[in-house]
């Protein structure tokens, strides 16, 4: 399912939660095999917005500011001697992602979902936001050098 870059007059309705799940599952399957294997068992959840408790815990006032969230014990903090970790979950928040997609207009919805998904899986690997931004900046520099 390929979506328009920016919805215009007469555009189809916004993708549903189920549509988002299909896109996220396809995006995960399209990731490089070593990356998927390292991610292991991660449960993906699609919701319209983060709940109030999550927003309060993260000190976020505007629910549109949070497009995704990793919930669980990241791989760098797990221990075989400690209690079993619960399932790792990646939440994708449909409405903030749609809002960002419409505001940006320079990426497809699928590209933005992949970006958020990979970012949250990065937290699963124990990477900080700063580390992921550095990786993204380096990758963007590599792509610029290719062109």
Short mmCIF file of C-alpha atoms in Angstrom, two decimals:
data_model
loop_
_atom_site.label_atom_id
_atom_site.label_comp_id
_atom_site.label_asym_id
_atom_site.label_seq_id
_atom_site.Cartn_x
_atom_site.Cartn_y
_atom_site.Cartn_z
CA UNK A 1 0.00 0.00 0.00
CA UNK A 2 1.68 3.19 -1.20
CA UNK A 3 0.22 6.41 0.12
CA UNK A 4 0.32 9.89 -1.37
CA UNK A 5 3.13 12.09 -0.14
CA UNK A 6 0.67 14.71 1.11
CA UNK A 7 -3.08 14.18 1.10
CA UNK A 8 -4.88 16.69 -1.07
CA UNK A 9 -8.49 17.50 -1.83
CA UNK A 10 -10.50 14.35 -2.40
CA UNK A 11 -7.81 12.18 -0.79
CA UNK A 12 -8.87 8.91 0.78
CA UNK A 13 -9.51 8.75 4.54
CA UNK A 14 -6.55 8.55 6.88
CA UNK A 15 -5.17 5.04 7.40
CA UNK A 16 -6.82 3.20 10.29
CA UNK A 17 -5.08 1.54 13.22
CA UNK A 18 -5.26 -1.74 11.28
CA UNK A 19 -3.74 -0.08 8.18
CA UNK A 20 -0.89 1.20 10.35
CA UNK A 21 -0.33 -2.30 11.75
CA UNK A 22 -0.06 -3.70 8.22
CA UNK A 23 2.43 -0.97 7.23
CA UNK A 24 4.49 -1.48 10.42
CA UNK A 25 4.61 -5.27 9.98
CA UNK A 26 5.68 -4.88 6.34
CA UNK A 27 8.29 -2.30 7.38
CA UNK A 28 9.70 -4.64 10.02
CA UNK A 29 9.85 -7.54 7.54
CA UNK A 30 11.67 -5.28 5.05
CA UNK A 31 14.44 -4.42 7.54
CA UNK A 32 17.77 -6.18 7.05
CA UNK A 33 17.68 -9.74 8.38
CA UNK A 34 20.50 -9.23 10.94
CA UNK A 35 18.64 -6.24 12.39
CA UNK A 36 15.40 -8.23 12.70
CA UNK A 37 17.21 -11.16 14.31
CA UNK A 38 18.88 -8.88 16.85
CA UNK A 39 15.53 -7.26 17.66
CA UNK A 40 14.17 -10.65 18.67
CA UNK A 41 10.70 -10.82 20.12
CA UNK A 42 9.24 -7.34 20.03
CA UNK A 43 5.50 -6.74 20.19
CA UNK A 44 4.20 -3.88 18.07
CA UNK A 45 1.20 -1.88 19.25
CA UNK A 46 -0.57 0.81 17.26
CA UNK A 47 -2.61 3.36 19.17
CA UNK A 48 -4.02 6.75 18.27
CA UNK A 49 -2.13 8.53 21.08
CA UNK A 50 -0.03 7.72 24.11
CA UNK A 51 -2.12 7.54 27.27
CA UNK A 52 -2.02 10.31 29.87
CA UNK A 53 0.20 8.32 32.24
CA UNK A 54 2.88 7.86 29.58
CA UNK A 55 2.76 11.54 28.65
CA UNK A 56 3.06 12.55 32.31
CA UNK A 57 5.95 10.12 32.92
CA UNK A 58 7.80 11.62 29.94
CA UNK A 59 6.84 15.19 30.89
CA UNK A 60 5.18 15.72 27.49
CA UNK A 61 2.28 18.16 27.44
CA UNK A 62 1.19 17.74 23.81
CA UNK A 63 0.27 14.18 22.76
CA UNK A 64 1.17 15.10 19.16
CA UNK A 65 4.83 15.37 20.23
CA UNK A 66 5.20 11.61 20.79
CA UNK A 67 5.17 9.45 17.65
CA UNK A 68 6.50 6.25 19.20
CA UNK A 69 7.69 4.63 22.39
CA UNK A 70 9.80 1.66 23.41
CA UNK A 71 8.58 -0.10 26.55
CA UNK A 72 10.65 -2.81 28.19
CA UNK A 73 14.12 -3.60 29.46
CA UNK A 74 16.58 -2.84 26.70
CA UNK A 75 18.98 -5.57 25.63
CA UNK A 76 21.98 -3.85 27.24
CA UNK A 77 20.30 -4.01 30.68
CA UNK A 78 19.08 -7.61 30.61
CA UNK A 79 20.69 -10.24 32.76
CA UNK A 80 20.38 -13.99 32.65
CA UNK A 81 20.68 -14.01 36.46
CA UNK A 82 17.92 -11.51 37.14
CA UNK A 83 14.17 -11.92 36.90
CA UNK A 84 12.80 -12.60 33.44
CA UNK A 85 12.11 -9.41 31.54
CA UNK A 86 8.58 -8.83 30.35
CA UNK A 87 7.90 -8.53 26.66
CA UNK A 88 9.50 -5.66 24.79
CA UNK A 89 6.91 -3.46 23.11
CA UNK A 90 7.13 -0.75 20.49
CA UNK A 91 4.19 1.63 20.38
CA UNK A 92 3.48 3.63 17.24
CA UNK A 93 1.09 6.53 17.72
CA UNK A 94 -1.04 6.96 14.61
CA UNK A 95 -2.33 10.51 14.99
CA UNK A 96 1.03 12.16 15.77
CA UNK A 97 2.65 10.21 12.91
CA UNK A 98 -0.09 11.32 10.52
CA UNK A 99 0.26 14.91 11.73
CA UNK A 100 4.04 14.89 11.20
CA UNK A 101 3.62 13.28 7.78
CA UNK A 102 1.18 15.98 6.67
CA UNK A 103 3.35 18.78 8.08
CA UNK A 104 6.54 17.50 6.45
CA UNK A 105 5.27 16.55 3.04
CA UNK A 106 8.72 15.30 2.01
CA UNK A 107 8.38 11.60 2.91
CA UNK A 108 5.85 8.88 2.32
CA UNK A 109 3.84 7.62 5.25
CA UNK A 110 5.65 4.29 4.98
CA UNK A 111 9.05 6.04 5.19
CA UNK A 112 7.99 7.90 8.32
CA UNK A 113 6.62 4.76 9.96
CA UNK A 114 9.90 2.95 9.18
CA UNK A 115 11.84 5.85 10.72
CA UNK A 116 9.80 5.79 13.95
CA UNK A 117 9.90 1.97 14.09
CA UNK A 118 13.68 1.82 13.66
CA UNK A 119 14.13 4.60 16.22
CA UNK A 120 12.10 2.74 18.84
CA UNK A 121 13.87 -0.56 18.09
CA UNK A 122 17.10 1.38 18.64
CA UNK A 123 15.92 1.97 22.22
CA UNK A 124 15.35 -1.80 22.46
CA UNK A 125 19.07 -2.16 21.63
CA UNK A 126 19.89 0.33 24.41
CA UNK A 127 20.75 3.29 22.17
CA UNK A 128 20.02 6.80 23.42
CA UNK A 129 18.22 9.42 21.34
CA UNK A 130 21.54 11.27 20.89
CA UNK A 131 23.28 8.10 19.66
CA UNK A 132 20.48 7.40 17.18
CA UNK A 133 20.53 10.98 15.89
CA UNK A 134 24.31 10.70 15.37
CA UNK A 135 23.81 7.45 13.43
CA UNK A 136 21.04 9.02 11.33
CA UNK A 137 23.20 12.11 10.65
CA UNK A 138 26.14 9.92 9.62
CA UNK A 139 23.87 7.85 7.34
CA UNK A 140 22.48 11.04 5.78
CA UNK A 141 26.05 12.22 5.18
CA UNK A 142 26.88 8.89 3.52
CA UNK A 143 23.85 9.24 1.25
CA UNK A 144 24.83 12.82 0.37
CA UNK A 145 28.34 11.61 -0.55
CA UNK A 146 26.77 8.93 -2.79
CA UNK A 147 24.72 11.48 -4.73
#
